[in-house]
Amino acid sequence: MRRNGDISKSERRHLAVASATLGPWRAAAAVGALGGGVSLALGTIGDGIGLGVLAGALSVALMLFFLVGGAGAALGGKQGEAPGTDRRIRRWAAAHPWRVAAVPAGLLVVTDVLMRQILTAEGFFGSLWDGLWRGALVVAVVGLVGSMGRRKT
């Protein structure tokens, strides 16, 4: 039997996903595109153009996209949020930064593995390893940003 303040695992997952939508995703897309472009330019200079260089640049772009968007979501999405955003979701996000951080990290792992499997000849487990360590980095940074931001307010 649930107590009044308890929420189910399913409800927590839904709240984490809803909280992740509070992130500054347009700004995150701009940062990801800029970082991916720089990575592509540097990779092309060093190794020439190829699918491996393109996959590396896209990995950088995806990681920056999910870092920036996830960090904004973990902070509660206070800046530039859409009108009518439920303040309860924003408060939940600020109170549970590690759960919010898991959403962009999981999405990063999935998209990075898929992208690498499509663009490169890298094996599945190599792609999975690359995606997992990038996802771990996203969880760590987004969770810490959310935790530290919560303490400031």
Tab-separated table of N, CA and C in Angstrom:
chain	number	residue	atom	x	y	z
A	1	MET	N	0.838	-1.179	0.000
A	1	MET	CA	0.000	0.000	0.000
A	1	MET	C	0.883	1.243	0.000
A	2	ARG	N	0.554	2.186	-0.844
A	2	ARG	CA	1.346	3.415	-0.958
A	2	ARG	C	0.874	4.455	0.037
A	3	ARG	N	1.819	5.159	0.588
A	3	ARG	CA	1.481	6.299	1.428
A	3	ARG	C	1.168	7.482	0.530
A	4	ASN	N	0.617	8.522	1.093
A	4	ASN	CA	0.192	9.691	0.322
A	4	ASN	C	1.309	10.319	-0.500
A	5	GLY	N	2.507	10.452	0.069
A	5	GLY	CA	3.600	11.135	-0.628
A	5	GLY	C	4.420	10.252	-1.549
A	6	ASP	N	4.194	8.945	-1.504
A	6	ASP	CA	4.965	8.017	-2.330
A	6	ASP	C	4.461	8.030	-3.768
A	7	ILE	N	5.400	7.849	-4.678
A	7	ILE	CA	5.020	7.702	-6.080
A	7	ILE	C	5.638	6.416	-6.599
A	8	SER	N	4.993	5.816	-7.568
A	8	SER	CA	5.459	4.533	-8.091
A	8	SER	C	6.684	4.726	-8.985
A	9	LYS	N	7.343	3.620	-9.300
A	9	LYS	CA	8.489	3.664	-10.201
A	9	LYS	C	8.081	4.184	-11.568
A	10	SER	N	6.934	3.779	-12.022
A	10	SER	CA	6.427	4.240	-13.317
A	10	SER	C	6.203	5.756	-13.307
A	11	GLU	N	5.624	6.256	-12.236
A	11	GLU	CA	5.406	7.704	-12.122
A	11	GLU	C	6.729	8.460	-12.057
A	12	ARG	N	7.724	7.877	-11.368
A	12	ARG	CA	9.045	8.529	-11.315
A	12	ARG	C	9.670	8.591	-12.694
A	13	ARG	N	9.533	7.509	-13.488
A	13	ARG	CA	10.063	7.522	-14.860
A	13	ARG	C	9.377	8.593	-15.689
A	14	HIS	N	8.065	8.687	-15.562
A	14	HIS	CA	7.329	9.700	-16.322
A	14	HIS	C	7.739	11.114	-15.896
A	15	LEU	N	7.942	11.320	-14.603
A	15	LEU	CA	8.385	12.630	-14.127
A	15	LEU	C	9.788	12.958	-14.623
A	16	ALA	N	10.676	11.971	-14.658
A	16	ALA	CA	12.039	12.204	-15.143
A	16	ALA	C	12.024	12.601	-16.610
A	17	VAL	N	11.218	11.919	-17.418
A	17	VAL	CA	11.132	12.259	-18.843
A	17	VAL	C	10.504	13.633	-19.015
A	18	ALA	N	9.436	13.910	-18.277
A	18	ALA	CA	8.799	15.229	-18.363
A	18	ALA	C	9.759	16.324	-17.929
A	19	SER	N	10.557	16.057	-16.907
A	19	SER	CA	11.536	17.039	-16.437
A	19	SER	C	12.608	17.294	-17.485
A	20	ALA	N	13.003	16.238	-18.181
A	20	ALA	CA	14.035	16.392	-19.211
A	20	ALA	C	13.574	17.298	-20.335
A	21	THR	N	12.275	17.382	-20.557
A	21	THR	CA	11.776	18.261	-21.619
A	21	THR	C	11.924	19.730	-21.264
A	22	LEU	N	12.218	20.046	-20.011
A	22	LEU	CA	12.380	21.435	-19.579
A	22	LEU	C	13.713	22.032	-20.016
A	23	GLY	N	14.609	21.222	-20.527
A	23	GLY	CA	15.943	21.694	-20.899
A	23	GLY	C	15.918	22.684	-22.053
A	24	PRO	N	16.975	23.461	-22.170
A	24	PRO	CA	17.101	24.435	-23.267
A	24	PRO	C	17.571	23.735	-24.546
A	25	TRP	N	16.695	22.990	-25.181
A	25	TRP	CA	17.090	22.109	-26.269
A	25	TRP	C	17.499	22.861	-27.532
A	26	ARG	N	16.976	24.054	-27.774
A	26	ARG	CA	17.443	24.825	-28.945
A	26	ARG	C	18.885	25.274	-28.746
A	27	ALA	N	19.180	25.769	-27.571
A	27	ALA	CA	20.561	26.163	-27.267
A	27	ALA	C	21.470	24.940	-27.301
A	28	ALA	N	20.977	23.813	-26.805
A	28	ALA	CA	21.761	22.582	-26.822
A	28	ALA	C	22.068	22.152	-28.252
A	29	ALA	N	21.091	22.311	-29.147
A	29	ALA	CA	21.314	21.963	-30.558
A	29	ALA	C	22.374	22.861	-31.169
A	30	ALA	N	22.359	24.137	-30.823
A	30	ALA	CA	23.364	25.072	-31.348
A	30	ALA	C	24.753	24.707	-30.837
A	31	VAL	N	24.869	24.415	-29.550
A	31	VAL	CA	26.167	24.036	-28.972
A	31	VAL	C	26.649	22.726	-29.586
A	32	GLY	N	25.754	21.752	-29.730
A	32	GLY	CA	26.122	20.472	-30.334
A	32	GLY	C	26.585	20.633	-31.767
A	33	ALA	N	25.864	21.452	-32.539
A	33	ALA	CA	26.245	21.681	-33.937
A	33	ALA	C	27.604	22.374	-34.031
A	34	LEU	N	27.831	23.344	-33.171
A	34	LEU	CA	29.110	24.053	-33.176
A	34	LEU	C	30.254	23.108	-32.789
A	35	GLY	N	30.063	22.349	-31.711
A	35	GLY	CA	31.107	21.412	-31.278
A	35	GLY	C	31.351	20.315	-32.292
A	36	GLY	N	30.281	19.801	-32.885
A	36	GLY	CA	30.426	18.779	-33.915
A	36	GLY	C	31.125	19.315	-35.144
A	37	GLY	N	30.826	20.564	-35.515
A	37	GLY	CA	31.487	21.190	-36.661
A	37	GLY	C	32.974	21.379	-36.435
A	38	VAL	N	33.324	21.827	-35.238
A	38	VAL	CA	34.744	21.994	-34.906
A	38	VAL	C	35.445	20.638	-34.910
A	39	SER	N	34.806	19.641	-34.331
A	39	SER	CA	35.382	18.290	-34.310
A	39	SER	C	35.560	17.745	-35.724
A	40	LEU	N	34.583	17.978	-36.580
A	40	LEU	CA	34.683	17.529	-37.973
A	40	LEU	C	35.827	18.230	-38.693
A	41	ALA	N	35.958	19.535	-38.473
A	41	ALA	CA	37.040	20.284	-39.119
A	41	ALA	C	38.406	19.785	-38.655
A	42	LEU	N	38.553	19.595	-37.338
A	42	LEU	CA	39.837	19.118	-36.816
A	42	LEU	C	40.135	17.694	-37.263
A	43	GLY	N	39.117	16.850	-37.290
A	43	GLY	CA	39.304	15.474	-37.750
A	43	GLY	C	39.664	15.407	-39.216
A	44	THR	N	39.061	16.271	-40.008
A	44	THR	CA	39.352	16.305	-41.441
A	44	THR	C	40.778	16.763	-41.695
A	45	ILE	N	41.219	17.749	-40.932
A	45	ILE	CA	42.604	18.225	-41.071
A	45	ILE	C	43.578	17.112	-40.714
A	46	GLY	N	43.298	16.400	-39.620
A	46	GLY	CA	44.221	15.361	-39.156
A	46	GLY	C	44.155	14.065	-39.940
A	47	ASP	N	42.956	13.615	-40.276
A	47	ASP	CA	42.795	12.284	-40.869
A	47	ASP	C	42.159	12.280	-42.248
A	48	GLY	N	41.764	13.413	-42.758
A	48	GLY	CA	41.034	13.445	-44.020
A	48	GLY	C	39.560	13.149	-43.763
A	49	ILE	N	38.783	13.243	-44.804
A	49	ILE	CA	37.348	13.026	-44.633
A	49	ILE	C	37.027	11.535	-44.767
A	50	GLY	N	36.116	11.073	-43.956
A	50	GLY	CA	35.707	9.672	-43.990
A	50	GLY	C	34.578	9.445	-43.009
A	51	LEU	N	33.991	8.257	-43.070
A	51	LEU	CA	32.872	7.973	-42.182
A	51	LEU	C	33.290	7.901	-40.719
A	52	GLY	N	34.509	7.466	-40.448
A	52	GLY	CA	34.999	7.427	-39.073
A	52	GLY	C	35.116	8.821	-38.476
A	53	VAL	N	35.620	9.771	-39.273
A	53	VAL	CA	35.741	11.157	-38.817
A	53	VAL	C	34.351	11.747	-38.608
A	54	LEU	N	33.443	11.457	-39.537
A	54	LEU	CA	32.076	11.944	-39.418
A	54	LEU	C	31.390	11.363	-38.177
A	55	ALA	N	31.579	10.075	-37.926
A	55	ALA	CA	30.987	9.442	-36.746
A	55	ALA	C	31.556	10.045	-35.463
A	56	GLY	N	32.840	10.323	-35.436
A	56	GLY	CA	33.446	10.953	-34.267
A	56	GLY	C	32.882	12.342	-34.016
A	57	ALA	N	32.717	13.115	-35.086
A	57	ALA	CA	32.160	14.458	-34.956
A	57	ALA	C	30.705	14.409	-34.501
A	58	LEU	N	29.949	13.458	-35.031
A	58	LEU	CA	28.557	13.323	-34.599
A	58	LEU	C	28.465	12.882	-33.138
A	59	SER	N	29.395	12.067	-32.691
A	59	SER	CA	29.430	11.665	-31.282
A	59	SER	C	29.662	12.871	-30.384
A	60	VAL	N	30.592	13.712	-30.783
A	60	VAL	CA	30.861	14.933	-30.019
A	60	VAL	C	29.619	15.822	-30.006
A	61	ALA	N	28.982	15.988	-31.155
A	61	ALA	CA	27.782	16.819	-31.248
A	61	ALA	C	26.666	16.279	-30.353
A	62	LEU	N	26.442	14.961	-30.396
A	62	LEU	CA	25.406	14.357	-29.558
A	62	LEU	C	25.709	14.530	-28.073
A	63	MET	N	26.965	14.326	-27.696
A	63	MET	CA	27.329	14.451	-26.292
A	63	MET	C	27.120	15.883	-25.796
A	64	LEU	N	27.537	16.863	-26.578
A	64	LEU	CA	27.337	18.261	-26.178
A	64	LEU	C	25.852	18.607	-26.117
A	65	PHE	N	25.081	18.120	-27.088
A	65	PHE	CA	23.642	18.363	-27.112
A	65	PHE	C	22.988	17.848	-25.828
A	66	PHE	N	23.268	16.608	-25.462
A	66	PHE	CA	22.640	16.039	-24.278
A	66	PHE	C	23.208	16.611	-22.982
A	67	LEU	N	24.465	17.040	-22.977
A	67	LEU	CA	25.028	17.695	-21.793
A	67	LEU	C	24.337	19.025	-21.510
A	68	VAL	N	24.252	19.867	-22.518
A	68	VAL	CA	23.661	21.193	-22.333
A	68	VAL	C	22.167	21.087	-22.037
A	69	GLY	N	21.449	20.304	-22.830
A	69	GLY	CA	20.012	20.158	-22.600
A	69	GLY	C	19.701	19.515	-21.266
A	70	GLY	N	20.458	18.473	-20.919
A	70	GLY	CA	20.240	17.789	-19.650
A	70	GLY	C	20.577	18.657	-18.454
A	71	ALA	N	21.660	19.427	-18.541
A	71	ALA	CA	22.028	20.315	-17.430
A	71	ALA	C	20.946	21.365	-17.207
A	72	GLY	N	20.424	21.925	-18.285
A	72	GLY	CA	19.330	22.893	-18.140
A	72	GLY	C	18.090	22.260	-17.538
A	73	ALA	N	17.805	21.034	-17.912
A	73	ALA	CA	16.641	20.330	-17.356
A	73	ALA	C	16.841	20.032	-15.873
A	74	ALA	N	18.052	19.607	-15.487
A	74	ALA	CA	18.329	19.281	-14.087
A	74	ALA	C	18.272	20.519	-13.202
A	75	LEU	N	18.536	21.675	-13.783
A	75	LEU	CA	18.422	22.918	-13.019
A	75	LEU	C	16.967	23.344	-12.853
A	76	GLY	N	16.065	22.669	-13.511
A	76	GLY	CA	14.655	22.965	-13.341
A	76	GLY	C	14.057	23.749	-14.483
A	77	GLY	N	14.809	24.053	-15.508
A	77	GLY	CA	14.255	24.719	-16.684
A	77	GLY	C	13.692	26.085	-16.418
A	78	LYS	N	14.313	26.860	-15.542
A	78	LYS	CA	13.767	28.167	-15.180
A	78	LYS	C	13.888	29.187	-16.300
A	79	GLN	N	14.973	29.125	-17.055
A	79	GLN	CA	15.193	30.098	-18.107
A	79	GLN	C	14.492	29.677	-19.384
A	80	GLY	N	13.680	30.552	-19.929
A	80	GLY	CA	13.094	30.366	-21.242
A	80	GLY	C	12.116	29.213	-21.343
A	81	GLU	N	11.449	28.886	-20.252
A	81	GLU	CA	10.514	27.772	-20.329
A	81	GLU	C	9.222	28.202	-20.998
A	82	ALA	N	8.546	27.258	-21.551
A	82	ALA	CA	7.294	27.527	-22.256
A	82	ALA	C	6.226	27.970	-21.270
A	83	PRO	N	5.345	28.869	-21.704
A	83	PRO	CA	4.256	29.278	-20.826
A	83	PRO	C	3.389	28.078	-20.469
A	84	GLY	N	2.936	28.055	-19.239
A	84	GLY	CA	2.067	26.964	-18.809
A	84	GLY	C	2.806	25.738	-18.321
A	85	THR	N	4.148	25.803	-18.246
A	85	THR	CA	4.908	24.653	-17.745
A	85	THR	C	4.548	24.421	-16.283
A	86	ASP	N	4.285	23.201	-15.947
A	86	ASP	CA	3.878	22.842	-14.598
A	86	ASP	C	5.049	23.065	-13.641
A	87	ARG	N	4.850	23.906	-12.654
A	87	ARG	CA	5.924	24.205	-11.690
A	87	ARG	C	6.261	23.000	-10.828
A	88	ARG	N	5.308	22.097	-10.671
A	88	ARG	CA	5.595	20.886	-9.887
A	88	ARG	C	6.653	20.041	-10.573
A	89	ILE	N	6.606	19.969	-11.894
A	89	ILE	CA	7.620	19.209	-12.631
A	89	ILE	C	8.975	19.892	-12.464
A	90	ARG	N	9.004	21.208	-12.536
A	90	ARG	CA	10.252	21.951	-12.366
A	90	ARG	C	10.834	21.713	-10.971
A	91	ARG	N	9.992	21.739	-9.949
A	91	ARG	CA	10.473	21.481	-8.584
A	91	ARG	C	10.962	20.045	-8.431
A	92	TRP	N	10.241	19.096	-9.047
A	92	TRP	CA	10.666	17.699	-8.971
A	92	TRP	C	12.029	17.527	-9.638
A	93	ALA	N	12.227	18.184	-10.775
A	93	ALA	CA	13.508	18.102	-11.485
A	93	ALA	C	14.637	18.645	-10.623
A	94	ALA	N	14.392	19.765	-9.967
A	94	ALA	CA	15.434	20.351	-9.112
A	94	ALA	C	15.720	19.465	-7.902
A	95	ALA	N	14.719	18.744	-7.431
A	95	ALA	CA	14.896	17.888	-6.261
A	95	ALA	C	15.498	16.521	-6.604
A	96	HIS	N	15.436	16.110	-7.871
A	96	HIS	CA	15.920	14.788	-8.293
A	96	HIS	C	16.841	14.900	-9.515
A	97	PRO	N	17.959	15.613	-9.393
A	97	PRO	CA	18.814	15.838	-10.567
A	97	PRO	C	19.417	14.560	-11.146
A	98	TRP	N	19.662	13.551	-10.323
A	98	TRP	CA	20.286	12.323	-10.831
A	98	TRP	C	19.305	11.510	-11.656
A	99	ARG	N	18.045	11.542	-11.279
A	99	ARG	CA	17.029	10.840	-12.078
A	99	ARG	C	16.802	11.552	-13.399
A	100	VAL	N	16.825	12.875	-13.361
A	100	VAL	CA	16.687	13.650	-14.597
A	100	VAL	C	17.896	13.403	-15.489
A	101	ALA	N	19.089	13.303	-14.895
A	101	ALA	CA	20.323	13.091	-15.661
A	101	ALA	C	20.318	11.758	-16.396
A	102	ALA	N	19.607	10.784	-15.868
A	102	ALA	CA	19.574	9.465	-16.503
A	102	ALA	C	18.869	9.491	-17.856
A	103	VAL	N	17.931	10.416	-18.043
A	103	VAL	CA	17.174	10.459	-19.300
A	103	VAL	C	18.060	10.871	-20.482
A	104	PRO	N	18.734	12.043	-20.436
A	104	PRO	CA	19.586	12.377	-21.581
A	104	PRO	C	20.752	11.410	-21.749
A	105	ALA	N	21.255	10.850	-20.643
A	105	ALA	CA	22.350	9.886	-20.753
A	105	ALA	C	21.889	8.624	-21.483
A	106	GLY	N	20.723	8.138	-21.149
A	106	GLY	CA	20.185	6.964	-21.830
A	106	GLY	C	19.931	7.225	-23.303
A	107	LEU	N	19.389	8.401	-23.599
A	107	LEU	CA	19.155	8.758	-25.001
A	107	LEU	C	20.464	8.887	-25.772
A	108	LEU	N	21.496	9.415	-25.101
A	108	LEU	CA	22.804	9.525	-25.740
A	108	LEU	C	23.355	8.144	-26.077
A	109	VAL	N	23.277	7.220	-25.134
A	109	VAL	CA	23.809	5.873	-25.373
A	109	VAL	C	23.124	5.243	-26.585
A	110	VAL	N	21.806	5.324	-26.626
A	110	VAL	CA	21.059	4.708	-27.726
A	110	VAL	C	21.409	5.357	-29.058
A	111	THR	N	21.376	6.686	-29.127
A	111	THR	CA	21.641	7.363	-30.406
A	111	THR	C	23.088	7.196	-30.844
A	112	ASP	N	24.010	7.211	-29.898
A	112	ASP	CA	25.421	7.070	-30.251
A	112	ASP	C	25.700	5.666	-30.794
A	113	VAL	N	25.166	4.648	-30.136
A	113	VAL	CA	25.375	3.274	-30.605
A	113	VAL	C	24.756	3.084	-31.989
A	114	LEU	N	23.531	3.552	-32.160
A	114	LEU	CA	22.884	3.428	-33.474
A	114	LEU	C	23.668	4.150	-34.563
A	115	MET	N	24.077	5.366	-34.277
A	115	MET	CA	24.831	6.146	-35.262
A	115	MET	C	26.131	5.441	-35.641
A	116	ARG	N	26.841	4.925	-34.655
A	116	ARG	CA	28.107	4.239	-34.936
A	116	ARG	C	27.886	2.934	-35.705
A	117	GLN	N	26.814	2.243	-35.414
A	117	GLN	CA	26.517	1.003	-36.130
A	117	GLN	C	26.154	1.279	-37.589
A	118	ILE	N	25.511	2.399	-37.838
A	118	ILE	CA	25.119	2.749	-39.205
A	118	ILE	C	26.295	3.287	-40.010
A	119	LEU	N	27.118	4.143	-39.399
A	119	LEU	CA	28.161	4.839	-40.153
A	119	LEU	C	29.513	4.139	-40.197
A	120	THR	N	29.788	3.284	-39.237
A	120	THR	CA	31.134	2.703	-39.181
A	120	THR	C	31.060	1.175	-39.234
A	121	ALA	N	32.211	0.576	-39.353
A	121	ALA	CA	32.326	-0.881	-39.327
A	121	ALA	C	32.675	-1.369	-37.921
A	122	GLU	N	32.575	-0.480	-36.953
A	122	GLU	CA	32.880	-0.821	-35.568
A	122	GLU	C	31.909	-1.896	-35.087
A	123	GLY	N	32.409	-2.824	-34.292
A	123	GLY	CA	31.558	-3.880	-33.752
A	123	GLY	C	30.563	-3.342	-32.747
A	124	PHE	N	29.539	-4.133	-32.482
A	124	PHE	CA	28.483	-3.685	-31.570
A	124	PHE	C	29.022	-3.380	-30.179
A	125	PHE	N	29.866	-4.250	-29.638
A	125	PHE	CA	30.351	-4.043	-28.274
A	125	PHE	C	31.296	-2.846	-28.182
A	126	GLY	N	32.054	-2.584	-29.233
A	126	GLY	CA	32.881	-1.373	-29.267
A	126	GLY	C	32.016	-0.125	-29.283
A	127	SER	N	30.964	-0.153	-30.088
A	127	SER	CA	30.028	0.981	-30.136
A	127	SER	C	29.332	1.158	-28.797
A	128	LEU	N	28.939	0.032	-28.188
A	128	LEU	CA	28.264	0.098	-26.896
A	128	LEU	C	29.193	0.678	-25.832
A	129	TRP	N	30.451	0.263	-25.825
A	129	TRP	CA	31.417	0.790	-24.861
A	129	TRP	C	31.575	2.299	-25.039
A	130	ASP	N	31.734	2.753	-26.287
A	130	ASP	CA	31.852	4.196	-26.542
A	130	ASP	C	30.615	4.945	-26.053
A	131	GLY	N	29.438	4.402	-26.342
A	131	GLY	CA	28.209	5.048	-25.904
A	131	GLY	C	28.066	5.060	-24.394
A	132	LEU	N	28.464	3.957	-23.739
A	132	LEU	CA	28.324	3.876	-22.284
A	132	LEU	C	29.232	4.858	-21.551
A	133	TRP	N	30.480	5.002	-21.996
A	133	TRP	CA	31.329	5.933	-21.264
A	133	TRP	C	30.889	7.375	-21.513
A	134	ARG	N	30.379	7.663	-22.704
A	134	ARG	CA	29.848	9.008	-22.944
A	134	ARG	C	28.582	9.243	-22.112
A	135	GLY	N	27.747	8.225	-22.016
A	135	GLY	CA	26.551	8.328	-21.181
A	135	GLY	C	26.896	8.529	-19.715
A	136	ALA	N	27.934	7.823	-19.242
A	136	ALA	CA	28.376	7.995	-17.854
A	136	ALA	C	28.863	9.416	-17.617
A	137	LEU	N	29.553	9.984	-18.595
A	137	LEU	CA	30.007	11.366	-18.474
A	137	LEU	C	28.821	12.318	-18.403
A	138	VAL	N	27.813	12.084	-19.224
A	138	VAL	CA	26.613	12.934	-19.204
A	138	VAL	C	25.902	12.826	-17.855
A	139	VAL	N	25.733	11.604	-17.337
A	139	VAL	CA	25.094	11.440	-16.023
A	139	VAL	C	25.874	12.198	-14.958
A	140	ALA	N	27.204	12.049	-14.956
A	140	ALA	CA	28.018	12.699	-13.935
A	140	ALA	C	27.910	14.218	-14.008
A	141	VAL	N	28.074	14.781	-15.191
A	141	VAL	CA	28.047	16.237	-15.321
A	141	VAL	C	26.653	16.794	-15.044
A	142	VAL	N	25.633	16.211	-15.659
A	142	VAL	CA	24.269	16.719	-15.477
A	142	VAL	C	23.822	16.544	-14.028
A	143	GLY	N	24.115	15.404	-13.427
A	143	GLY	CA	23.760	15.195	-12.028
A	143	GLY	C	24.453	16.166	-11.096
A	144	LEU	N	25.745	16.396	-11.322
A	144	LEU	CA	26.473	17.351	-10.477
A	144	LEU	C	25.970	18.782	-10.680
A	145	VAL	N	25.720	19.155	-11.920
A	145	VAL	CA	25.189	20.507	-12.180
A	145	VAL	C	23.848	20.683	-11.476
A	146	GLY	N	22.981	19.689	-11.596
A	146	GLY	CA	21.685	19.776	-10.933
A	146	GLY	C	21.798	19.806	-9.424
A	147	SER	N	22.708	19.007	-8.864
A	147	SER	CA	22.900	18.988	-7.403
A	147	SER	C	23.460	20.308	-6.908
A	148	MET	N	24.441	20.813	-7.607
A	148	MET	CA	25.052	22.083	-7.175
A	148	MET	C	24.099	23.256	-7.388
A	149	GLY	N	23.339	23.224	-8.454
A	149	GLY	CA	22.374	24.290	-8.705
A	149	GLY	C	21.265	24.304	-7.673
A	150	ARG	N	20.864	23.133	-7.213
A	150	ARG	CA	19.822	23.036	-6.185
A	150	ARG	C	20.306	23.627	-4.877
A	151	ARG	N	21.585	23.431	-4.563
A	151	ARG	CA	22.126	23.958	-3.297
A	151	ARG	C	22.202	25.473	-3.303
A	152	LYS	N	22.427	26.063	-4.493
A	152	LYS	CA	22.538	27.518	-4.584
A	152	LYS	C	21.211	28.214	-4.349
A	153	THR	N	20.116	27.599	-4.827
A	153	THR	CA	18.823	28.266	-4.732
A	153	THR	C	18.194	28.136	-3.386
